[in-house]
XYZ file of C-alpha atoms in Angstrom:
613
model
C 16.094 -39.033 78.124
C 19.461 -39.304 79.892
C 20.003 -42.779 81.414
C 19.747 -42.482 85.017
C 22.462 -43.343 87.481
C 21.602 -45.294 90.979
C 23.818 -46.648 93.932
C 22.780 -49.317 96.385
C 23.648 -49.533 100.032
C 22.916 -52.523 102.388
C 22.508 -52.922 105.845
C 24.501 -55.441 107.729
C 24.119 -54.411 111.487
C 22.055 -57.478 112.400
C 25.486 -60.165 111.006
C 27.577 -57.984 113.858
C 24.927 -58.098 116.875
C 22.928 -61.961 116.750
C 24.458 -64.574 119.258
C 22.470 -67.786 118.609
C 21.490 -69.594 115.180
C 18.399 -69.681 113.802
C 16.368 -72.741 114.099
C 14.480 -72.173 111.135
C 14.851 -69.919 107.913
C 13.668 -66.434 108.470
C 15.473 -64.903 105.561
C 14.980 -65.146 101.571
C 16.995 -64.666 98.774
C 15.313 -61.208 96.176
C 16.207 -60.116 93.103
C 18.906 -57.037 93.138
C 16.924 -53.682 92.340
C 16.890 -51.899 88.731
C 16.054 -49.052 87.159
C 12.967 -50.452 84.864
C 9.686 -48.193 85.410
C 11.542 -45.028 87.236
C 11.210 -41.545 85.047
C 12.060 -38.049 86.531
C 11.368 -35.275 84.046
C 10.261 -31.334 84.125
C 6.890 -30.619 83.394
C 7.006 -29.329 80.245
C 10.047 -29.728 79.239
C 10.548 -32.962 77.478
C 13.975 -32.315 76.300
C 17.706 -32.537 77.459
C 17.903 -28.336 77.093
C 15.640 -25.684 79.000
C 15.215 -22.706 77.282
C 14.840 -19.531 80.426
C 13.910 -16.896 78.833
C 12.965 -14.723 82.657
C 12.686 -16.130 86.104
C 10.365 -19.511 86.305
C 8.808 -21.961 88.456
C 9.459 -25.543 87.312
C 8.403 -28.759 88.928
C 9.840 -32.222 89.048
C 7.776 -35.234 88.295
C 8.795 -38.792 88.924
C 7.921 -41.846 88.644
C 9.894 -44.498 91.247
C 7.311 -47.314 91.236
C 6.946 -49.596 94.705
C 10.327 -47.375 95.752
C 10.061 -44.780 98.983
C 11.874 -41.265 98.333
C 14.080 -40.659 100.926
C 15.696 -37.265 99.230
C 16.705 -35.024 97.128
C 19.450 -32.722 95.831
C 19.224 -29.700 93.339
C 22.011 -28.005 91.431
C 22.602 -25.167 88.977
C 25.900 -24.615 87.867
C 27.290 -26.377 90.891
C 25.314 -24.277 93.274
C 22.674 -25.604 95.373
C 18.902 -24.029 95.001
C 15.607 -25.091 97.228
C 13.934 -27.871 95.957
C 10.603 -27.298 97.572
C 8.313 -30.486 98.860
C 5.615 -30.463 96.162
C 8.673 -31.026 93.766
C 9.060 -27.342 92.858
C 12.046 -25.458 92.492
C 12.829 -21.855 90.602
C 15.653 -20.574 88.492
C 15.867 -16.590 89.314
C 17.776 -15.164 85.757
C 18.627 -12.279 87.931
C 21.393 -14.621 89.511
C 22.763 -15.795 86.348
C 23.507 -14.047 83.378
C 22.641 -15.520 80.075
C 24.401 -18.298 78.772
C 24.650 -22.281 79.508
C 24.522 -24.079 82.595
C 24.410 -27.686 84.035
C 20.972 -28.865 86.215
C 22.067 -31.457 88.147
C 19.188 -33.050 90.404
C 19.799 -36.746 92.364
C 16.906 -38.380 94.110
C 17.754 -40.987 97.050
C 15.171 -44.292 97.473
C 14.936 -47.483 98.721
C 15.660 -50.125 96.503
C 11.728 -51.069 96.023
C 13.886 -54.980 96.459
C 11.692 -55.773 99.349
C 14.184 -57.171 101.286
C 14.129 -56.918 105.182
C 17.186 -54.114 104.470
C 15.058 -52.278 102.176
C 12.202 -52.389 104.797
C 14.191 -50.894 106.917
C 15.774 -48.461 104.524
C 18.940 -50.232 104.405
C 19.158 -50.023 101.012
C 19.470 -46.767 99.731
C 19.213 -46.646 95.956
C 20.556 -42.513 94.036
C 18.964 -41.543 90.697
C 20.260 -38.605 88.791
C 19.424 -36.617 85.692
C 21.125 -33.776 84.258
C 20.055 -31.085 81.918
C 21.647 -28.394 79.784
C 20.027 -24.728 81.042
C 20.269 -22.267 78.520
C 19.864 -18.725 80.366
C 18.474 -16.359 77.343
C 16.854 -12.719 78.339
C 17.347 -11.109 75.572
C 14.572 -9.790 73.127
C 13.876 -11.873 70.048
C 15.582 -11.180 67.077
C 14.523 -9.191 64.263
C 13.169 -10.512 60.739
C 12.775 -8.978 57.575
C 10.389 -8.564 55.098
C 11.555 -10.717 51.727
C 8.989 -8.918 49.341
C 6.179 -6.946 48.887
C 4.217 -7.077 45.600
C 0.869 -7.758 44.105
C -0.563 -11.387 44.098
C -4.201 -12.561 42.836
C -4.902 -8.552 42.679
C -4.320 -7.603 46.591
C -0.742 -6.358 47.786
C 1.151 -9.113 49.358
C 4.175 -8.769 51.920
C 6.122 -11.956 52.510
C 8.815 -12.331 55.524
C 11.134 -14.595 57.010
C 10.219 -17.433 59.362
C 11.438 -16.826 62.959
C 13.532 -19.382 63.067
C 13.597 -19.873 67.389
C 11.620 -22.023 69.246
C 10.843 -18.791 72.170
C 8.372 -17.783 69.404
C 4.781 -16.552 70.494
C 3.320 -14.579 67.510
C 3.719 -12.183 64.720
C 2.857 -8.761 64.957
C 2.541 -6.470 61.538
C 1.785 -2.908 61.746
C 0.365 -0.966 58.705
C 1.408 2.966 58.324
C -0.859 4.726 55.886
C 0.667 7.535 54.017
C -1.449 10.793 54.592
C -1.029 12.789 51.311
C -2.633 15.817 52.603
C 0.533 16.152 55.311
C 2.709 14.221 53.970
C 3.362 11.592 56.871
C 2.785 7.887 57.783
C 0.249 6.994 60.906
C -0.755 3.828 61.767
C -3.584 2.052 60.409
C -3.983 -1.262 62.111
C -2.123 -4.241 63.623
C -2.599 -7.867 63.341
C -1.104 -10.494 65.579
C -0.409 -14.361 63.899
C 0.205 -16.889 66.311
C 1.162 -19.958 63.701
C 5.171 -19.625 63.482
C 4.785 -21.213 59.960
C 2.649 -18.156 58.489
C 4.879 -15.916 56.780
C 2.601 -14.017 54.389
C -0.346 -11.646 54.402
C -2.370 -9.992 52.064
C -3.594 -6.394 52.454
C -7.015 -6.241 51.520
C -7.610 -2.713 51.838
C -4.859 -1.102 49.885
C -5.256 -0.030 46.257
C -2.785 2.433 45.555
C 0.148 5.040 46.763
C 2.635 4.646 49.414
C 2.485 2.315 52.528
C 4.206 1.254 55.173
C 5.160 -2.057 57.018
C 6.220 -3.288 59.815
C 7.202 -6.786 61.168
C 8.339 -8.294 64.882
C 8.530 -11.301 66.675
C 6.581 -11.445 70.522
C 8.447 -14.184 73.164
C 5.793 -16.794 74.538
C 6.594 -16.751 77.960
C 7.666 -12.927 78.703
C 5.645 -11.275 76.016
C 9.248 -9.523 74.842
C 8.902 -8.164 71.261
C 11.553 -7.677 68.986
C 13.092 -4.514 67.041
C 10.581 -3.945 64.341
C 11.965 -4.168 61.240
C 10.033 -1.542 58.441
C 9.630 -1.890 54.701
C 8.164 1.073 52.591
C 6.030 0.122 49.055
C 4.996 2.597 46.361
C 2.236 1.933 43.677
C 1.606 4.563 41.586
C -1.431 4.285 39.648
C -2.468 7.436 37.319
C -5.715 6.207 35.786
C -4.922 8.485 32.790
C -8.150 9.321 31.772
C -8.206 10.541 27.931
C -11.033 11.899 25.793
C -10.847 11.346 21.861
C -13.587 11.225 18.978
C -14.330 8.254 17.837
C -16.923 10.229 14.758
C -18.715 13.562 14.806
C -20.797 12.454 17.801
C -19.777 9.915 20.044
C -16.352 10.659 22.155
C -14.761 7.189 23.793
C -12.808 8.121 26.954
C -10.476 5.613 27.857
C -8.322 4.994 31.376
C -5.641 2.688 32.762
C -6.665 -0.682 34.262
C -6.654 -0.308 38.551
C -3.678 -2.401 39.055
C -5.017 -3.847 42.164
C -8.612 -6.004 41.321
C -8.809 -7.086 44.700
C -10.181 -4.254 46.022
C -12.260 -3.387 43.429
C -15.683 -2.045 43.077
C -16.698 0.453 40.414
C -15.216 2.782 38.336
C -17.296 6.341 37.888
C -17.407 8.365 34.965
C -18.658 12.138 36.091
C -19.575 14.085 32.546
C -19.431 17.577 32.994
C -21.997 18.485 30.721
C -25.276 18.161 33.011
C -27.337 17.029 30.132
C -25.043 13.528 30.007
C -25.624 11.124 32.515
C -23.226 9.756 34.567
C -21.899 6.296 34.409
C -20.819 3.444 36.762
C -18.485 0.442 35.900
C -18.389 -2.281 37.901
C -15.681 -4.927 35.838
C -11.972 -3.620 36.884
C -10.762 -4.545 32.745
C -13.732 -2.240 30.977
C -11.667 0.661 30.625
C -13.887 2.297 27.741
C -16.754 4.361 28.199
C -17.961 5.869 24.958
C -21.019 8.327 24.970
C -23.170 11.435 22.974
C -21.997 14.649 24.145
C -24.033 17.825 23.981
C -20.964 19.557 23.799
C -21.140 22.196 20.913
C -18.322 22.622 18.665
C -15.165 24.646 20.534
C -16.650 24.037 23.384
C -15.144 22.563 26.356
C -16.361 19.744 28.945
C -15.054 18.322 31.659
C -14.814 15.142 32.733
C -13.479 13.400 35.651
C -13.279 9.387 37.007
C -12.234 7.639 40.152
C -11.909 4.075 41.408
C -13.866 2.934 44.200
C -12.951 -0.047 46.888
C -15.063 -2.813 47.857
C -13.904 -2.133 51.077
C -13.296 0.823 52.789
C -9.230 2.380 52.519
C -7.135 3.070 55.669
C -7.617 6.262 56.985
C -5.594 8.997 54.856
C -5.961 7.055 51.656
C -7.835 8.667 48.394
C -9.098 6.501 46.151
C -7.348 6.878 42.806
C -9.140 9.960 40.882
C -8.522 11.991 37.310
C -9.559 14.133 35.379
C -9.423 15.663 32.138
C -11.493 18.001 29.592
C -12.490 17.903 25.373
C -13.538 20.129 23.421
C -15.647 19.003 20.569
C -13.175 19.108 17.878
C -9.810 17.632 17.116
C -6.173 19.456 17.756
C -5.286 22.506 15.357
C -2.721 24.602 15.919
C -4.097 27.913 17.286
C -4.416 30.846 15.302
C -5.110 34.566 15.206
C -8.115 35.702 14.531
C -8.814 35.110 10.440
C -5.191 35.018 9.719
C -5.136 31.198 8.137
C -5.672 29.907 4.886
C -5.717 26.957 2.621
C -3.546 26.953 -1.370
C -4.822 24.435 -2.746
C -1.864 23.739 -5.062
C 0.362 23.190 -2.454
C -1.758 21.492 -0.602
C -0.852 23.434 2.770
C -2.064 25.422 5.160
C -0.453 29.199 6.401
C -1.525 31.157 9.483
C -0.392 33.208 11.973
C 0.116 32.354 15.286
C 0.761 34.245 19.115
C 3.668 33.184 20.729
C 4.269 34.998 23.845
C 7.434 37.241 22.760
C 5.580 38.227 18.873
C 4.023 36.021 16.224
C 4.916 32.680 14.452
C 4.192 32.810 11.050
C 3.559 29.148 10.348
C 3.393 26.236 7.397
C 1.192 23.345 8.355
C 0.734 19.842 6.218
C -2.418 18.291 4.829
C -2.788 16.965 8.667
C -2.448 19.989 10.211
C 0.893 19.541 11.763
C 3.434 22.890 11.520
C 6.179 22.147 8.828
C 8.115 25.210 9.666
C 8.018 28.786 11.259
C 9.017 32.247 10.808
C 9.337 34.600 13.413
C 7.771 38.102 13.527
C 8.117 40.689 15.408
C 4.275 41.464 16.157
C 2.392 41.810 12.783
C -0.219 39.026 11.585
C -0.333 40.331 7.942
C 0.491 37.704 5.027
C -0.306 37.500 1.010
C -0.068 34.251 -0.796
C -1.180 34.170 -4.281
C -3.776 31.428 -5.554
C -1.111 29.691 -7.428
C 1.191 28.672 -4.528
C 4.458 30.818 -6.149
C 4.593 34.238 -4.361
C 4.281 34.757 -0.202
C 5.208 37.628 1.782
C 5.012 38.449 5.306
C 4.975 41.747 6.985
C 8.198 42.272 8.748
C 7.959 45.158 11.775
C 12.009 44.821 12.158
C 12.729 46.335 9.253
C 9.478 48.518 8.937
C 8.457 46.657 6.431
C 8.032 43.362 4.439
C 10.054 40.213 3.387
C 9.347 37.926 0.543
C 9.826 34.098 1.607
C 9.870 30.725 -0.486
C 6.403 29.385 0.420
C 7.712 25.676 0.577
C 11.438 26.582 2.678
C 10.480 29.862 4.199
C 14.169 31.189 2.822
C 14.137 34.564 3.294
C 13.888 35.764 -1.305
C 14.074 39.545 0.267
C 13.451 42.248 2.696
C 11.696 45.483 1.208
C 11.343 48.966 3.437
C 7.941 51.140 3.332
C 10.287 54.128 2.852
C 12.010 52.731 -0.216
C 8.039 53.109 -1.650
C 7.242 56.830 -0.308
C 8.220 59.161 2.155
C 6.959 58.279 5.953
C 3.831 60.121 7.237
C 3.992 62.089 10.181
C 1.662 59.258 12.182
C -1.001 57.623 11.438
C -2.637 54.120 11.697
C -0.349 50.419 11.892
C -2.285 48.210 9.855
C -0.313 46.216 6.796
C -3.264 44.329 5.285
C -1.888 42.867 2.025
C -3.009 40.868 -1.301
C -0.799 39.251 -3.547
C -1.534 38.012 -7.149
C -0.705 35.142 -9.744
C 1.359 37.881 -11.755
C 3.248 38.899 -8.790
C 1.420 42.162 -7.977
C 1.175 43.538 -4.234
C -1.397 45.653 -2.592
C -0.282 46.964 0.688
C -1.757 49.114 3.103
C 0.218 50.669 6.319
C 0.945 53.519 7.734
C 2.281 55.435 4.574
C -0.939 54.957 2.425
C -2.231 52.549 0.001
C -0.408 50.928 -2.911
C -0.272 48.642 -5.746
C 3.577 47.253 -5.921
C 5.050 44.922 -9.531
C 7.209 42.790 -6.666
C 9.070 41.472 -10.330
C 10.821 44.828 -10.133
C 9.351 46.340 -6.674
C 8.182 49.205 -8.956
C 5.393 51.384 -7.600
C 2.328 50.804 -9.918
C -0.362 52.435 -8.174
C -0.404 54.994 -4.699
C -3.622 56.040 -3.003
C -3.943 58.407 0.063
C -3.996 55.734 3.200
C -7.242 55.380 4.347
C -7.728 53.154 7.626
C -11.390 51.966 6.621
C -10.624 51.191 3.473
C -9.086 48.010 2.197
C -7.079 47.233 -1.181
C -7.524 43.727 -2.617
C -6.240 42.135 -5.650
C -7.780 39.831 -7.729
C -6.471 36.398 -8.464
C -5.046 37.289 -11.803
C -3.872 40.557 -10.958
C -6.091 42.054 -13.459
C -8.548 43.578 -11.166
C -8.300 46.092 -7.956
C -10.672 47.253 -5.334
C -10.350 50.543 -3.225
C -12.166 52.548 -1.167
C -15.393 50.684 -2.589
C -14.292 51.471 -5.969
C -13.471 48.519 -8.796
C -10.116 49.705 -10.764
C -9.311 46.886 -13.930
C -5.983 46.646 -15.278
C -5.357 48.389 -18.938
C -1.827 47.068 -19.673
C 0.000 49.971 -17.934
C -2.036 50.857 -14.787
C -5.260 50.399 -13.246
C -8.294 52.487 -14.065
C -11.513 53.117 -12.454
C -14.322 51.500 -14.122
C -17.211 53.967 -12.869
C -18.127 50.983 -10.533
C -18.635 52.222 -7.054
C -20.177 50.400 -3.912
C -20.030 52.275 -0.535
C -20.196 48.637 1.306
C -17.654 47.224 2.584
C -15.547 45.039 0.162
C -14.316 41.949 1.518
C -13.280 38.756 -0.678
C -12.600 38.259 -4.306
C -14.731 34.551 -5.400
C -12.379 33.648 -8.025
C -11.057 36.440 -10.562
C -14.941 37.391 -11.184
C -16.809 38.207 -8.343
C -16.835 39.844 -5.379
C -18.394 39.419 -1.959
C -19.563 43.223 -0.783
C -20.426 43.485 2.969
C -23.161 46.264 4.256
C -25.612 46.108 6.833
C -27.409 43.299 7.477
C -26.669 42.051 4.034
C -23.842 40.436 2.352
C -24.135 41.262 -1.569
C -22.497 38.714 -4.471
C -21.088 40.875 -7.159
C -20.614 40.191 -10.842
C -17.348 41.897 -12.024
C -18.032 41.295 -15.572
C -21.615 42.461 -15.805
C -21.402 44.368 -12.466
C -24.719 43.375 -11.295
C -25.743 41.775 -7.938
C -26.246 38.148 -8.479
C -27.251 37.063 -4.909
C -27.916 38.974 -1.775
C -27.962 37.262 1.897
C -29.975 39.115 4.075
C -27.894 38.043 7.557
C -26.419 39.937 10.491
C -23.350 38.779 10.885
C -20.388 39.615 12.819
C -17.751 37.898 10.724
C -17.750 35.961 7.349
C -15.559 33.729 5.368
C -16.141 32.122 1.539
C -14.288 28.701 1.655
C -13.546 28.021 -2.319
C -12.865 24.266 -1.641
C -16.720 23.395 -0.043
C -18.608 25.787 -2.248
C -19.640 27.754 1.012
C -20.190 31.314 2.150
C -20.073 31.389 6.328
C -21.455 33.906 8.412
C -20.676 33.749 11.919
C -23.246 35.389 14.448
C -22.874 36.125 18.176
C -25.685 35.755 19.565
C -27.436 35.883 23.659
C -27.802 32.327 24.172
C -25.045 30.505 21.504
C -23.085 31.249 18.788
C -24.250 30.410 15.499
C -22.536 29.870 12.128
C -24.823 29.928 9.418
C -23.632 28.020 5.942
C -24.846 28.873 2.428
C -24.514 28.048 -1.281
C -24.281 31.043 -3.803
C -27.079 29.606 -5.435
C -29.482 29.460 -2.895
C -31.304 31.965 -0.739
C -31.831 29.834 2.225
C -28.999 28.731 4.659
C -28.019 24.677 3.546
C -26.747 24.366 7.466
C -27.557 26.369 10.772
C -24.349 25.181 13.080
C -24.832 26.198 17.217
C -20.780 26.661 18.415
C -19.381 27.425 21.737
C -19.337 31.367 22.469
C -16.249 32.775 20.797
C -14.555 35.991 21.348
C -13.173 38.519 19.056
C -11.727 40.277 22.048
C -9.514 37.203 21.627
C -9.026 37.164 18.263
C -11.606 34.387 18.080
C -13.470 32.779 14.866
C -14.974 29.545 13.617
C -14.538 29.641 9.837
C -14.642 26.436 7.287
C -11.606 26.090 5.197
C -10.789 23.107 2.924
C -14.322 21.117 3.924
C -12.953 21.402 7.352
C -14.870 23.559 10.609
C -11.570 25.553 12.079
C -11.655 27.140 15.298
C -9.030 29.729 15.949
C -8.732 28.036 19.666
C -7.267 25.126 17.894
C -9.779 22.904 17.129
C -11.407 21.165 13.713
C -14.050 18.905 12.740
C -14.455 17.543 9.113
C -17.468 19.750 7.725
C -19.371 16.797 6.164
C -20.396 16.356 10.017
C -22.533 19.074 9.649
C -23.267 19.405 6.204
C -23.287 17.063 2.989
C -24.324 18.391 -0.239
């Protein structure tokens, strides 16, 4: 507090107007008067500077002990303003514009001496106190956010502290993205009244994009300041993923919620309506592993989400995803029964769609593609048994091109009409076998032959024949067509006598031969041409897999597909395996191949899940 300043003024009318002397002593001597014990302040204001922030009342309070007031003067800026009797007084900001100014206020007493003169008010004593006015109507200034970011799992925003002394509270808006129309809207508000508190967590966001918004509200006009805005973005793909862990359990596994404070369950919805459902409720078990029903080449889907322990802002989704397995892991997709196995070179070939013709394709012991060849739109391959001799059929050059089995290097390109004159029309297929000894049976549109590829001399030439295949055995010594067996004598091939109006299919080694009729699949004994072993199945595809031993036949049936294993030597099937519905319309199949289940949809299992010997 400002010392105060005081003036004293005595009264000495009575030494100018007395004509006789006293006969005794009426007068006696009294301390001069001080200042001790007199205070003037404004209520509320403690201070040498008054902050206005918009017109105000004020009042005056004193303290002038045994003193008597005998006045008072009030000025701001040098300008007089009413000083009311109950000590009041107001400072109108519409007559001064904002800046500093001087309150000057001086308060006339007696002296409090208690002299005769100060009886009588002869002895007039000034106080006067000064403060510094500052004049400020303008709203408070903006702060800014310093960061937003997760803390002790909740999102956190952290801002500057309003560093005035007009400050009456915080206000922080939340704007909650709406993905479905793609805009922000307001969620809620929260006031803070403690100047100190510069942080809050938001308990009810878990992920996306948010909004905030922070200003400062005056005390004493209820002003707010600009709002100052601060976007945050947390992207959270759960990632959901379905693998096998063996042939019956699949594990699905899913990103940690990166927000625990919010947290309440994670849900597992199984497609399949024969697996129950599952609920986790600890935010780090990401793993969920259960027993499908799911049949082989089958698909399921599956889907998860993450649920809040309290309820989001309006427009928020809780975080959801979704994926589907099929029972099987990836294989390249193939057409139809164009794939197979060489066991000497340890690789697989196949033929493959791919939008604009076909992919002829070399995959690796774990079934990814080494390399591919482009054709134009024919599926038709021959490799022999001993790994050395592959051809492709090539539609470019109306024909067929000999390739190195472990580069693909094109060895030559060979032209149906270098082999006989073209027909006049007649069917496109270009089925093909190819032996250990280099010889080629082809089938197309000009008829049937049997090619030496050493010297691409024509050995034999049959009439073409479109339901009637020509295979090759392994060692090029024997020949089926038109359900006739034809053995090699050392110049050309000869009819045995053999004849079998079924359907001939698959040579099992360079011995036997798999025969196909109805409802029957017959084995054949090409040295003592006798039936060893007849299956008694209706099936609508079938496929002899020399690396497991077994013969499959694939059956389509009302309720599920079924693939039916057997061993030669027995009658009865060793496995009966239910698969998802396939469809030949689609060039579809399930076949085993190197004890390995293949579906053409791109999917395998390893066959001892189904069958052990």
């Amino acid at each position: 507090m400002k010392k105060l300043s005081f003036g004293l003024i005595v009264g000495l009318g009575c030494l100018f107007s007395c004509d006789s002397e006293p006969e005794k002593e009426y007068f006696k001597e009294v301390p001069p008067p001080t200042l001790n014990g007199v205070t003037i302040a404004l209520t509320g204001n403690e201070g040498d500077t008054i902050l206005v922030l918009a017109s105000q009342k004020f009042s005056v309070t004193k303290y002038i002990g045994n003193r008597k007031p005998l006045g008072a003067n009030l000025k701001l800026d040098g300008k007089p303003i009413p000083l009311y009797n109950d000590g009041t007084f107001n400072i109108d900001t519409y007559d001064y514009p904002d800046g500093y100014y001087v309150l000057d206020l001086v308060i006339a007493t007696t002296s409090g001496s208690g002299s005769l003169s100060d009886k009588l008010e002869g002895e007039v004593q000034t106080f006067q106190r000064k403060w510094v006015v500052h004049i400020d109507t303008s709203a408070p200034p903006a702060i800014s956010f310093v960061e937003i970011k997760p803390v002790n799992g909740l999102l956190e925003m952290r801002w500057e502290q309003y560093p005035k002394s007009d400050f009456g509270r915080y206000g922080v808006t939340k704007y909650c993205y709406n993905v479905q129309y793609q805009w922000y809207q307001v969620c809620w508000t929260k006031k803070l009244s403690r100047r100190e508190m510069t942080t809050l967590r938001d308990s009810t966001f878990m992920t996306g994009k948010v909004k905030y918004a922070i200003w400062v509200e005056q005390t004493v006009t209820g002003k707010s300041g600009s709002p100052t805005q601060k976007e945050y973005e947390l992207l959270y793909d759960p990632a959901l993923k379905a693998e096998w862990v063996n042939s019956t359990d699949v594990k699905l596994t899913w990103r940690k919620a990166p927000l625990s404070g919010n947290f309440d369950s994670y849900s597992v919805a199984l497609g399949n309506s024969a697996d129950a459902n599952a609920e986790i409720k600890t935010v780090s078990d990401t793993v969920f592993v259960y027993k499908p029903k799911t049949l082989f080449g089958g698909q399921a889907s599956l889907s998860m989400a993450v649920h809040p322990a309290r309820p989001l802002d309006m427009g928020a989704k809780e975080p959801v995803a979704a994926t589907t397995f099929v029972k099987g892991n990836p294989f390249p997709k193939f057409v139809w029964s164009h794939l197979e196995y060489n066991a000497v070179l340890n690789k697989y070939f196949g033929a493959q769609k791919n939008g604009t013709g076909v992919d002829f394709v070399r995959l690796d012991a774990t079934y990814h593609i080494e390399q591919v060849f482009h054709m134009t739109s024919s599926y038709e391959f021959a490799l022999s048994e001993n790994g050395k001799y592959l051809y492709v059929s090539n539609y470019d050059i109306d024909g067929f091109s000999r390739l190195d089995p472990l580069t693909f290097e094109v060895l030559g390109d060979y032209k149906f009409r270098d082999i006989d004159t073209p027909p006049s029309g007649a069917f496109l297929g270009r089925a093909m076998t190819v032996s250990n000894n280099n010889r080629l049976t082809l089938k197309n549109t000009y008829g049937c032959y049997v090619m030496n590829m050493d010297d691409f001399s024509k050995i034999e030439s049959f009439s073409p024949d479109y339901y009637s295949d020509i295979i090759i055995s392994p060692e090029g010594d024997k020949m089926f067509y038109g359900g006739k067996l034809y053995t090699w004598n050392g110049t050309h091939f000869v009819p045995t006598g053999y004849s079998n109006n079924s359907y001939p299919f698959q040579f099992l080694g360079n011995d036997r031969f798999l025969f196909r009729r109805t409802g029957a699949v017959d084995v054949i004994n090409l040295v003592s041409l006798v039936t060893e072993r007849s299956f008694a199945v209706n099936a609508d595809y079938f496929r002899y897999d020399p690396q497991s031993e077994l013969l499959t036949f694939g059956a389509v049936q009302s309720t599920a597909d079924v693939l039916y294993l057997y061993r030669l030597d027995q009658d009865a099937p060793v496995s009966v395996i239910p698969i998802a519905d396939i469809n030949r319309g689609n060039d579809e199949i399930v076949m085993p191949l190197n004890n390995a289940l293949i579906s053409s949809k791109g999917f395998v299992l390893p066959l001892s899940d189904y069958y052990r010997p």
